[in-house]
Tab-separated table of C-alpha atoms in Angstrom:
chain	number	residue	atom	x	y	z
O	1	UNK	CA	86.751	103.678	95.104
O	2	UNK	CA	89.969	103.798	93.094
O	3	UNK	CA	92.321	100.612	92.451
O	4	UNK	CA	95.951	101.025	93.787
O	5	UNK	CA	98.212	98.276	93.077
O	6	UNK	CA	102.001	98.969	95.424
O	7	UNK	CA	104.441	97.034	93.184
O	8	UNK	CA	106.847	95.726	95.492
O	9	UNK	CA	110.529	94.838	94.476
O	10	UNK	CA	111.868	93.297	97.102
O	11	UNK	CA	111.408	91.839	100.842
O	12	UNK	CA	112.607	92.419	104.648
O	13	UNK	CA	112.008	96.428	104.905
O	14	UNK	CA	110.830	97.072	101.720
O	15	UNK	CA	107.387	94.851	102.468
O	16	UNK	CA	106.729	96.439	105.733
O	17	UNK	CA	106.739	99.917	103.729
O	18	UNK	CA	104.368	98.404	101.470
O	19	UNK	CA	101.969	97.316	103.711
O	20	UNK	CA	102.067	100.556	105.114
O	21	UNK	CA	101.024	101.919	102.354
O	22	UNK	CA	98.044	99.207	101.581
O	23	UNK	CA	97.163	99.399	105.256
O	24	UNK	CA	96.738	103.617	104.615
O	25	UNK	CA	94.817	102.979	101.302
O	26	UNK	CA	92.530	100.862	102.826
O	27	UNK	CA	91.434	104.032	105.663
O	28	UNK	CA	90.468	105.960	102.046
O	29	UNK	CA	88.552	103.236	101.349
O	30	UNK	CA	90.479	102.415	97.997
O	31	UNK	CA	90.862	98.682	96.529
O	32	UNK	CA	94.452	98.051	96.981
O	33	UNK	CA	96.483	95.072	96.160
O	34	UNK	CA	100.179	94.530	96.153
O	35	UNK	CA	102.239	92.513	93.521
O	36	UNK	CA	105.611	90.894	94.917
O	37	UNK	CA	108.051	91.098	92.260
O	38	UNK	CA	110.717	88.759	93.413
O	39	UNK	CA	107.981	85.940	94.185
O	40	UNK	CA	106.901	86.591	90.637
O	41	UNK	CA	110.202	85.066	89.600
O	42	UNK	CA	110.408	86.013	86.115
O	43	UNK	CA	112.974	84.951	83.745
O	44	UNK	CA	115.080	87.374	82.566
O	45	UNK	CA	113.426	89.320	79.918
O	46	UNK	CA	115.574	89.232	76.414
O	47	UNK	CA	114.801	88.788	72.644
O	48	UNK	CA	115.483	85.045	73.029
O	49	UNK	CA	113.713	84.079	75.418
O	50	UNK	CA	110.738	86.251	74.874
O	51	UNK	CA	110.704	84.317	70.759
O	52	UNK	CA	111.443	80.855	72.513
O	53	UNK	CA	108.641	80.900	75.485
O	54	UNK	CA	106.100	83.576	74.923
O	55	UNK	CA	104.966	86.176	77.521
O	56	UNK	CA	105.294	84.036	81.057
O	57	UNK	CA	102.069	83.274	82.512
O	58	UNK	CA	102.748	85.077	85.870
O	59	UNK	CA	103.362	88.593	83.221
O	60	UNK	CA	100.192	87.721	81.804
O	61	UNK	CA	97.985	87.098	84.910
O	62	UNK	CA	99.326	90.705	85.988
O	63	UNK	CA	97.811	92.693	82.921
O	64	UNK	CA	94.199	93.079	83.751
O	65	UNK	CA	95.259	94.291	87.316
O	66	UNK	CA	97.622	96.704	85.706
O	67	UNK	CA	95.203	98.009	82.877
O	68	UNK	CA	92.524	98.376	85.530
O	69	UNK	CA	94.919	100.182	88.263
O	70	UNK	CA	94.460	103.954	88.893
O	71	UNK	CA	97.812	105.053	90.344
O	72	UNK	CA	100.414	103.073	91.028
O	73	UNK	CA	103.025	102.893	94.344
O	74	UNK	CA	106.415	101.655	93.629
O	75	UNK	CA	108.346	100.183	96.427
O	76	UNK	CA	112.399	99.391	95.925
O	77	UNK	CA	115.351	99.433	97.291
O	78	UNK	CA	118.715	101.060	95.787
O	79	UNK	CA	120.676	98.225	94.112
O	80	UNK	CA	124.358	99.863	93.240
O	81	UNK	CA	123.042	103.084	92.829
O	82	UNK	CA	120.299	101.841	90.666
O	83	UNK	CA	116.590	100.282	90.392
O	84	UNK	CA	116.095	96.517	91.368
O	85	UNK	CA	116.960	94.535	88.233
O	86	UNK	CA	113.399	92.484	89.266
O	87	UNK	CA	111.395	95.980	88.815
O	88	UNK	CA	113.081	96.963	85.587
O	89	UNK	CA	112.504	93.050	84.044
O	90	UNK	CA	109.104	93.097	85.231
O	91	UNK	CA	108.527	96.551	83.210
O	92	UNK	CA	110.318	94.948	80.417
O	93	UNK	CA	107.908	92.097	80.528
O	94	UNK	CA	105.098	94.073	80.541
O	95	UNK	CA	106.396	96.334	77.599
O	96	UNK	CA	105.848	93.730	75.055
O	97	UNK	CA	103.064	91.783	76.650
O	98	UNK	CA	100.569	93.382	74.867
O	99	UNK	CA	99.937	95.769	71.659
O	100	UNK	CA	99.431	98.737	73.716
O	101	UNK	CA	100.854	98.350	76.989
O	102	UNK	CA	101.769	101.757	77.805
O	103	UNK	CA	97.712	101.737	78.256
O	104	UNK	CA	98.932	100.395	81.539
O	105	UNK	CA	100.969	103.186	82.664
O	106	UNK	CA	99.927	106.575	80.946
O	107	UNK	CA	98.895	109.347	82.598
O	108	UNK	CA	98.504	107.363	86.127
O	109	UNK	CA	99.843	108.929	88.844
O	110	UNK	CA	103.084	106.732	90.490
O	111	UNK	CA	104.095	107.433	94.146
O	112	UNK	CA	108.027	106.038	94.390
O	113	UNK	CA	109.364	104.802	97.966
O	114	UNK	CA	112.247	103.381	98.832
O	115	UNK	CA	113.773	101.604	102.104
O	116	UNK	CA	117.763	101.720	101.889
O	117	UNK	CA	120.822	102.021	103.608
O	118	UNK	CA	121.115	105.635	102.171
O	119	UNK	CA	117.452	106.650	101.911
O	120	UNK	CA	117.413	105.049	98.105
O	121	UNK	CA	118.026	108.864	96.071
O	122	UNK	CA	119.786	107.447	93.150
O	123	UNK	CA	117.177	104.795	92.592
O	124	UNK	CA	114.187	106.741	93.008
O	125	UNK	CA	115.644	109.502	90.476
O	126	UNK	CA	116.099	106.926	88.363
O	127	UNK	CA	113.013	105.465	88.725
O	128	UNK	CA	111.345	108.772	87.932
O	129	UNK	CA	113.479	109.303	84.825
O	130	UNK	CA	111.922	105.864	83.758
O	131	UNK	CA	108.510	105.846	84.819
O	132	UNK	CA	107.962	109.443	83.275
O	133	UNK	CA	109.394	108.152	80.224
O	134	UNK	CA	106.636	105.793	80.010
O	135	UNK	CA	104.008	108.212	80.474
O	136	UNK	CA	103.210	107.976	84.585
O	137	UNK	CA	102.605	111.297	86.724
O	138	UNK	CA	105.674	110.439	89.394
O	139	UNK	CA	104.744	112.579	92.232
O	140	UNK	CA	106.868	115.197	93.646
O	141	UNK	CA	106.684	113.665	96.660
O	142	UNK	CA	109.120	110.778	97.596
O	143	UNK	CA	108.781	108.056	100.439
O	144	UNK	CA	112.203	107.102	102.139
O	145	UNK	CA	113.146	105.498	105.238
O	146	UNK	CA	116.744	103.720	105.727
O	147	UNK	CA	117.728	101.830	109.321
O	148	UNK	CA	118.763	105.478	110.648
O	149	UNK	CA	115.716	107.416	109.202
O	150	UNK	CA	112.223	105.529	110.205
O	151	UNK	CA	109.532	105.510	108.112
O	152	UNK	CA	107.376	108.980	108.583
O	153	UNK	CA	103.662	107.510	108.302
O	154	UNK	CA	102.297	110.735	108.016
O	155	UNK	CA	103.985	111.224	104.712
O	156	UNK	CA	102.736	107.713	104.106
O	157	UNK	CA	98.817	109.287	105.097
O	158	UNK	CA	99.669	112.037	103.060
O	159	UNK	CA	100.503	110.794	99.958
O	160	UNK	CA	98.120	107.945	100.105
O	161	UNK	CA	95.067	110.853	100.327
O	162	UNK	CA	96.266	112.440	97.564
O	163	UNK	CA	96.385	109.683	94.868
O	164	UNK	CA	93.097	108.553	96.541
O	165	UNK	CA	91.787	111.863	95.818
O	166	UNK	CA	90.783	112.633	99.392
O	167	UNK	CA	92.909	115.880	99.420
């Protein structure tokens, strides 16, 4: 049984794609759990505030998960062409929460999905740029859905098999 954990960066759409995906994960028998970003509500990750209150609890209460997660599936929407500031100050977070945090990340594979009003393409390239810089096997595959394109569940099945292992 492998450990899954569907980081979620935002709600409406975006949730119903994750639980998709946990609902699939849970067929191939994998532990799956799903962190909510925005109800995370970080502060805003910077020098300052990192030197005046620590590592926030909520980062902290995250880490075991992460260390102990064997792929990851990243669920955003496109903000502005971009990734969700709440993804990229939660990876900020965890970047200096602990001595060797990438320990978190390397060499697990990521599946990226997006829900958007244009399918999410700049975001999850991106998002790939960034998560491969941190040492994560993005795969080739991407999950996208938008208001005119549903979500394709067999992808879903697909890709959830092969970070399970099943294919």
């Amino acid at each position: 049984m492998k450990q899954i954990t569907i980081l979620l960066s935002s709600q409406g759409q975006n949730a119903k794609v994750a639980d998709a995906f946990n609902l699939e994960l849970k067929k191939h028998n994998n532990a799956s759990s799903i962190i909510d970003l925005v109800s995370l509500d970080l502060p805003l990750y910077s020098g300052k505030e990192h030197k005046k209150n620590g590592i926030p609890k909520r980062v902290s209460n995250c880490i075991q998960l992460l260390n102990e997660t064997d792929a990851f599936i990243f669920v955003a929407p496109e903000y502005n062409g971009g990734i969700p500031p709440v993804l990229s100050n939660f990876i900020a977070w965890i970047s200096v929460s602990q001595k060797d945090w990438r320990g978190a990340f390397n060499n697990k594979p990521a599946v990226i999905s997006s829900f958007s009003a244009s399918c999410g393409h700049h975001m999850l390239s991106s998002l790939r740029t960034q998560l491969s810089h941190i040492g994560m096997n993005v795969l080739g595959r991407e999950i996208t859905a938008s208001f005119k394109k549903e979500l394709n569940l067999e992808s879903v099945e697909h890709v959830c098999a092969s970070i399970s292992g099943a294919q």
